[in-house]
Every structure is written in C-alpha cells, then in structure tokens.
Amino acid sequence: MDDARHIDGKRIDEKTGVETTGHFWDGIQELNNPLPRWWLWTFYATIIWAIGYTIMYPAWPMLTSATGGYLGYSSRAEVRDELATAEAARGSLVEAVRSEDVAQIVANPVLKQFAISAGAAAFKVNCVQCHGSGAQGSAGYPNLNDDDWLWGGDIESIYTTINHGVRYAADEETRQSEMPSFDGVLTPDQMADVAAYVVSLSGTPKFPDKVEAGATLFAENCASCHGSDAKAAKGVDAEAVKDLGAPDLADAIWLYGSGENAVVQQMMHPRNGVMPAWGARLGNTTVKELAVYVHSLGGGQTVAAGQ
C-alpha cells in the first residue's frame, strides 16, 4: 500500500508529512529529511580548512615535485634540522670517545653510558650473527655475558681482541694461539683418560676409574697451556699462560660442547676459531664503544687476568 500523497508534484509521506526521495527498499520508502545544520556547517568548515591547508602547506603533486605552500614548510627539512641538532648535541661525546682511551671512558659515567648505547647499536649490526642478539653465544662462539674470558675480560683486553681479532691472518697484531692435535701423540685410550679427568673437574665423568691416569697425562701434555690446575689464566699459573688464550677447563663453561666425547673430539680435531679484526672495518671509535658495551654485559673484569 502506498502511504503517500502528491503536492505540487512532490511525493509526501502520509504519516510524517515529509517529502520522499522516491526510493523504495523492500516496501520501505526513503524520507528526504534535511541534514542537521550543525553537521552541514561542520562539513563546509572542513572544506574551507582543506582549501586553506593546500594553500599554506605542500599539497598538490606536480610532475617532479609538489606545490611548496605559502609557509614553505618541509617535513624533510624539519627532520634534517632535528638530526643536525642531535648530532651537534652528541658531537662532544663522540669526540671525547675518539680522544680518550677505553679505561678513561669507563671511568667517566657520562661517557660510559654514551659508549654503551652506541656500542649496543654497533653490536646488533656487526656481532649478533655469531654471538647472538643477547650476546649469549652458541656452540663455537663465546658467551659474552659470563666471566669466562680466553684473552682477558678487562676493558683493555676486550678492546684489543675486538680491534685485532683472533687468529685473523690479515692483522699482524691478531691474538694468536692454536691447540695442537693429539691424534698420534696420545692413544685413543689415553685421550679418553684425559677427557675423564677434565670432565671430573666440573662434573661427573662416565668413567671415573680413568680420572687418576688422566690427571697424570694432563700434567704431562696439557698443563703448559691450561695451567697445572686446568684453570688457565684464572689459576695458579695465570701469569705464565695469560697470553695463550687457553680456556679454563675447571668450570662448567664449554665452547665446543661438554662431556668426554666432546673433549676427545677437540683433542683429536681441534677447532681453532677465527674472529675478524674489527678495527680496520669499523674504526677506532666504534671499536671502543663495542669494547665498553661488551665489558658492561656482566662479565667484564676490573683488572687484567693474572694481575
């Protein structure tokens, strides 16, 4: 049923007295109610504001650029100014890191915090591939959070290791040492004895009956590098072996895996890992920042091992 009447050619709804649009949906007709005035004025205001915005600020795209706007504003120029301000603010700190040695940087709280922040950023770009995002290391790559250091954990030693690398042929001052293969020097049974002794220093060996013989063989073949107490640069022979980069075998920290089989494999086929020298790649300032960051992770020593 059509509940509408016509006045002057307009279709008027009988119940509301409002003109209709002539549109019907499922028996429902649309009323031509005007929009609220506040909504219309708001709409017109936004149009005026948009026109003003396109005049005052860059807006209309051209072939190779955009209209510059009456105010001449540029977001890129604003970013450049902010970066220039930030660079100027950190310039004195960068210069201080560049001119001071790492011990002086660590002794200065402001410089130390700045270097840690910068070093953390450099670490994420250059070091996480081997040492992990949290510097926790993995098989064959040292954990930098603990206090076990092959080449010393004081700030100067860490700086030297990062700067010149380990067994890195392109750097004449690189850390240099290699563990020899004992295949042919000791029999398989003798290597098993040594492995049982080494494991007994921090855990329980599978073959405890081999420990006594292994201790004798260790003293004859391994103590010259690892120390008579197997603690290397942390033990009683620290001064004699501190430059050999030999690991402490008396703790429970293992670079290439724990257990007697892993120890025997390392004796037969030593894995002498290589770390690049970062000084030539990153520059001295960044290497200092990395050293301060690594030193701050929790295992950094205040004095050189053996001193």
Coordinates of C-alpha atoms in Angstrom, one line a residue:
M1 CA 0.0 0.0 0.0
D2 CA 1.3 3.4 -1.0
D3 CA 1.1 5.7 2.1
A4 CA 1.9 8.9 0.2
R5 CA 0.2 11.8 -1.4
H6 CA 1.3 14.3 -4.0
I7 CA 1.5 18.1 -3.5
D8 CA 2.8 20.2 -6.4
G9 CA 4.3 17.2 -7.9
K10 CA 6.2 16.2 -4.7
R11 CA 5.6 12.9 -3.1
I12 CA 4.7 13.4 0.6
D13 CA 4.7 10.6 3.3
E14 CA 1.2 10.5 4.9
K15 CA 2.4 9.6 8.4
T16 CA 5.3 12.1 8.7
G17 CA 4.4 14.8 6.2
V18 CA 7.9 14.6 4.9
E19 CA 8.8 14.6 1.2
T20 CA 10.2 11.3 0.0
T21 CA 13.0 10.7 -2.4
G22 CA 11.0 8.1 -4.4
H23 CA 13.4 5.3 -3.4
F24 CA 11.9 2.1 -2.1
W25 CA 13.6 -0.9 -0.4
D26 CA 11.6 -3.9 0.5
G27 CA 8.4 -1.8 0.8
I28 CA 10.1 0.9 2.8
Q29 CA 10.3 4.4 1.3
E30 CA 13.2 6.8 2.0
L31 CA 12.3 10.2 3.5
N32 CA 14.1 13.3 2.3
N33 CA 14.9 14.7 5.7
P34 CA 17.5 17.5 5.6
L35 CA 20.8 17.1 7.3
P36 CA 21.3 18.8 10.7
R37 CA 22.5 22.3 10.3
W38 CA 25.5 21.7 12.7
W39 CA 26.6 18.8 10.5
L40 CA 26.3 20.9 7.4
W41 CA 28.3 23.8 8.9
T42 CA 30.9 21.4 10.1
F43 CA 31.2 19.9 6.6
Y44 CA 31.5 23.3 5.0
A45 CA 34.2 24.3 7.6
T46 CA 36.3 21.3 6.7
I47 CA 36.1 22.1 3.1
I48 CA 37.3 25.7 3.8
W49 CA 40.0 24.3 6.1
A50 CA 41.2 21.9 3.4
I51 CA 41.4 24.6 0.8
G52 CA 43.4 26.8 3.2
Y53 CA 45.7 23.9 4.1
T54 CA 46.6 23.2 0.4
I55 CA 47.5 26.9 0.1
M56 CA 49.6 27.1 3.2
Y57 CA 51.4 23.7 3.0
P58 CA 52.8 21.5 0.3
A59 CA 49.9 19.6 -1.2
W60 CA 49.3 19.4 -4.9
P61 CA 51.5 16.9 -6.8
M62 CA 53.3 18.2 -9.9
L63 CA 55.4 16.3 -12.4
T64 CA 58.6 16.3 -10.4
S65 CA 57.7 17.8 -7.1
A66 CA 54.7 19.4 -5.3
T67 CA 53.4 22.8 -4.6
G68 CA 55.6 24.4 -2.0
G69 CA 52.9 26.1 0.1
Y70 CA 52.8 29.7 1.3
L71 CA 54.6 28.9 4.5
G72 CA 57.3 27.0 2.8
Y73 CA 57.2 24.1 5.3
S74 CA 59.1 20.9 4.6
S75 CA 59.0 17.8 6.7
R76 CA 62.3 16.7 5.3
A77 CA 63.9 20.0 6.2
E78 CA 62.5 19.6 9.7
V79 CA 64.0 16.1 10.0
R80 CA 67.3 17.4 8.8
D81 CA 67.3 20.1 11.4
E82 CA 66.4 17.7 14.2
L83 CA 69.2 15.3 13.1
A84 CA 71.6 18.2 12.9
T85 CA 70.6 19.3 16.4
A86 CA 71.0 15.7 17.7
E87 CA 74.4 15.4 16.0
A88 CA 75.6 18.6 17.5
A89 CA 74.5 17.5 20.9
R90 CA 76.4 14.2 20.7
G91 CA 79.4 15.7 18.8
S92 CA 81.3 16.5 22.0
L93 CA 80.7 13.0 23.4
V94 CA 81.8 11.4 20.1
E95 CA 84.9 13.5 20.2
A96 CA 85.6 12.5 23.8
V97 CA 85.3 8.8 23.0
R98 CA 87.6 9.3 20.0
S99 CA 90.3 11.0 22.1
E100 CA 90.1 9.1 25.3
D101 CA 91.3 5.5 25.9
V102 CA 88.8 2.8 27.0
A103 CA 89.9 2.9 30.6
Q104 CA 89.1 6.7 30.8
I105 CA 85.8 6.1 29.1
V106 CA 84.7 3.5 31.6
A107 CA 85.8 5.8 34.5
N108 CA 83.6 8.6 33.2
P109 CA 79.9 7.8 33.9
V110 CA 78.5 10.1 31.2
L111 CA 81.0 8.8 28.5
K112 CA 80.5 5.2 29.6
Q113 CA 76.7 5.4 29.2
F114 CA 77.0 7.1 25.8
A115 CA 79.6 4.4 24.7
I116 CA 77.4 1.6 25.9
S117 CA 74.4 2.9 23.9
A118 CA 76.5 3.4 20.8
G119 CA 78.2 0.0 21.3
A120 CA 74.9 -1.8 21.7
A121 CA 73.8 -0.4 18.3
A122 CA 77.0 -1.4 16.6
F123 CA 76.8 -4.9 18.2
K124 CA 73.4 -5.5 16.7
V125 CA 74.7 -4.7 13.3
N126 CA 78.1 -6.5 13.4
C127 CA 78.2 -9.1 16.1
V128 CA 74.9 -10.8 16.7
Q129 CA 75.5 -13.1 13.7
C130 CA 78.0 -15.1 15.8
H131 CA 77.4 -14.1 19.4
G132 CA 73.6 -13.9 19.3
S133 CA 71.2 -11.0 19.9
G134 CA 71.7 -11.2 23.6
A135 CA 75.5 -11.9 23.4
Q136 CA 74.7 -15.3 24.8
G137 CA 76.9 -17.1 22.2
S138 CA 76.4 -20.6 20.8
A139 CA 78.5 -23.6 20.0
G140 CA 81.9 -22.3 18.9
Y141 CA 81.0 -18.7 19.7
P142 CA 81.7 -17.4 23.3
N143 CA 79.1 -16.2 25.6
L144 CA 80.0 -12.6 26.4
N145 CA 77.8 -12.3 29.4
D146 CA 79.7 -14.6 31.7
D147 CA 83.1 -14.1 33.3
D148 CA 85.0 -16.7 31.3
W149 CA 87.5 -14.9 29.0
L150 CA 90.1 -16.6 26.8
W151 CA 92.0 -13.4 26.2
G152 CA 91.2 -11.4 29.3
G153 CA 88.0 -9.7 30.4
D154 CA 89.3 -6.3 31.5
I155 CA 88.4 -3.4 29.3
E156 CA 91.9 -3.1 27.6
S157 CA 91.9 -6.8 26.8
I158 CA 88.4 -6.8 25.3
Y159 CA 89.4 -3.7 23.2
T160 CA 92.5 -5.4 21.9
T161 CA 90.6 -8.6 21.0
I162 CA 87.9 -6.7 19.1
N163 CA 90.4 -4.4 17.4
H164 CA 92.8 -7.1 16.2
G165 CA 90.7 -10.2 16.2
V166 CA 91.7 -13.8 16.9
R167 CA 93.8 -15.8 14.5
Y168 CA 92.9 -13.3 11.8
A169 CA 95.6 -13.6 9.2
A170 CA 95.1 -10.1 7.7
D171 CA 96.0 -8.4 11.0
E172 CA 99.6 -8.7 12.2
E173 CA 98.7 -8.0 15.8
T174 CA 95.9 -10.5 16.0
R175 CA 95.5 -12.8 19.0
Q176 CA 97.5 -15.9 18.1
S177 CA 97.5 -19.4 19.5
E178 CA 96.4 -22.9 18.4
M179 CA 95.6 -26.0 20.2
P180 CA 97.6 -28.9 18.6
S181 CA 96.0 -32.2 17.6
F182 CA 96.9 -35.0 20.0
D183 CA 95.9 -37.7 17.4
G184 CA 99.1 -39.7 17.1
V185 CA 100.6 -38.1 20.3
L186 CA 98.3 -39.9 22.6
T187 CA 96.5 -43.1 22.0
P188 CA 92.7 -43.1 22.0
D189 CA 92.6 -44.7 25.5
Q190 CA 95.0 -42.0 26.8
M191 CA 92.8 -39.3 25.3
A192 CA 89.8 -40.9 27.0
D193 CA 91.7 -40.8 30.3
V194 CA 92.4 -37.1 29.9
A195 CA 88.8 -36.4 29.0
A196 CA 87.6 -38.2 32.1
Y197 CA 89.9 -36.1 34.2
V198 CA 88.9 -32.8 32.6
V199 CA 85.2 -33.6 33.0
S200 CA 85.7 -34.6 36.6
L201 CA 86.9 -31.0 37.4
S202 CA 83.4 -29.6 36.9
G203 CA 81.1 -32.7 36.8
T204 CA 80.9 -36.4 37.0
P205 CA 82.7 -38.4 34.3
K206 CA 81.3 -41.5 32.7
F207 CA 84.4 -43.5 33.6
P208 CA 85.7 -42.3 37.0
D209 CA 88.3 -45.1 37.0
K210 CA 90.2 -43.2 34.3
V211 CA 90.5 -39.9 36.2
E212 CA 93.7 -40.7 38.0
A213 CA 95.6 -41.7 34.9
G214 CA 94.1 -38.8 33.1
A215 CA 95.4 -36.4 35.7
T216 CA 99.0 -37.6 35.1
L217 CA 98.6 -37.3 31.3
F218 CA 97.1 -33.9 31.7
A219 CA 100.1 -32.7 33.7
E220 CA 102.5 -34.0 31.1
N221 CA 100.7 -32.8 28.0
C222 CA 98.2 -30.0 28.7
A223 CA 99.3 -28.1 31.8
S224 CA 101.7 -25.9 29.9
C225 CA 98.8 -24.1 28.3
H226 CA 95.8 -24.8 30.6
G227 CA 97.8 -24.5 33.8
S228 CA 98.6 -27.1 36.4
D229 CA 95.1 -26.7 37.9
A230 CA 93.4 -26.5 34.5
K231 CA 92.2 -23.0 35.3
A232 CA 94.4 -21.3 32.6
A233 CA 94.5 -17.6 33.1
K234 CA 92.3 -17.7 36.2
G235 CA 94.5 -20.3 38.1
V236 CA 97.8 -20.5 39.9
D237 CA 99.8 -20.4 36.6
A238 CA 97.9 -17.4 35.3
E239 CA 100.9 -15.2 34.7
A240 CA 102.7 -17.9 32.6
V241 CA 99.7 -18.8 30.4
K242 CA 97.7 -15.5 30.2
D243 CA 98.7 -14.8 26.6
L244 CA 97.9 -18.3 25.2
G245 CA 94.1 -17.9 25.1
A246 CA 93.6 -21.3 26.7
P247 CA 90.2 -21.9 28.2
D248 CA 89.6 -22.7 31.9
L249 CA 88.7 -26.4 32.0
A250 CA 87.7 -26.5 35.6
D251 CA 84.4 -24.6 35.3
A252 CA 81.2 -25.8 33.5
I253 CA 81.5 -23.4 30.6
W254 CA 82.3 -25.1 27.3
L255 CA 82.9 -23.5 23.9
Y256 CA 82.5 -26.7 21.7
G257 CA 80.3 -28.9 23.9
S258 CA 80.6 -30.7 27.2
G259 CA 81.2 -34.3 28.0
E260 CA 84.0 -36.7 27.5
N261 CA 83.2 -37.3 23.8
A262 CA 83.3 -33.6 23.0
V263 CA 86.7 -33.3 24.9
V264 CA 88.2 -36.2 22.9
Q265 CA 86.9 -34.7 19.6
Q266 CA 88.6 -31.4 20.5
M267 CA 91.8 -33.2 21.3
M268 CA 91.8 -35.1 18.0
H269 CA 90.5 -32.4 15.7
P270 CA 91.0 -29.0 17.4
R271 CA 88.7 -26.3 16.2
N272 CA 90.7 -23.1 16.4
G273 CA 88.1 -20.5 15.6
V274 CA 88.8 -17.2 13.9
M275 CA 87.4 -13.8 14.8
P276 CA 87.8 -10.9 12.4
A277 CA 89.7 -7.8 13.3
W278 CA 87.1 -5.0 13.5
G279 CA 89.5 -2.1 13.9
A280 CA 90.1 -1.6 10.1
R281 CA 86.4 -2.2 9.3
L282 CA 84.7 -0.1 11.9
G283 CA 87.2 2.5 13.0
N284 CA 88.8 3.0 16.4
T285 CA 85.9 5.0 17.9
T286 CA 83.3 2.3 17.2
V287 CA 85.7 -0.4 18.5
K288 CA 86.0 1.5 21.7
E289 CA 82.2 1.7 22.0
L290 CA 81.9 -2.0 21.4
A291 CA 84.5 -2.8 24.0
V292 CA 82.7 -0.7 26.6
Y293 CA 79.4 -2.3 25.7
V294 CA 80.7 -5.9 25.9
H295 CA 82.6 -5.0 29.2
S296 CA 79.3 -3.8 30.6
L297 CA 77.3 -7.0 29.9
G298 CA 78.1 -8.5 33.3
G299 CA 81.4 -10.4 33.0
G300 CA 83.8 -7.6 32.5
Q301 CA 86.7 -7.6 34.8
T302 CA 88.2 -4.5 36.5
V303 CA 91.8 -5.7 36.2
A304 CA 93.5 -7.9 33.7
A305 CA 93.6 -11.6 34.5
G306 CA 96.6 -12.6 36.4
Q307 CA 97.4 -9.1 37.7

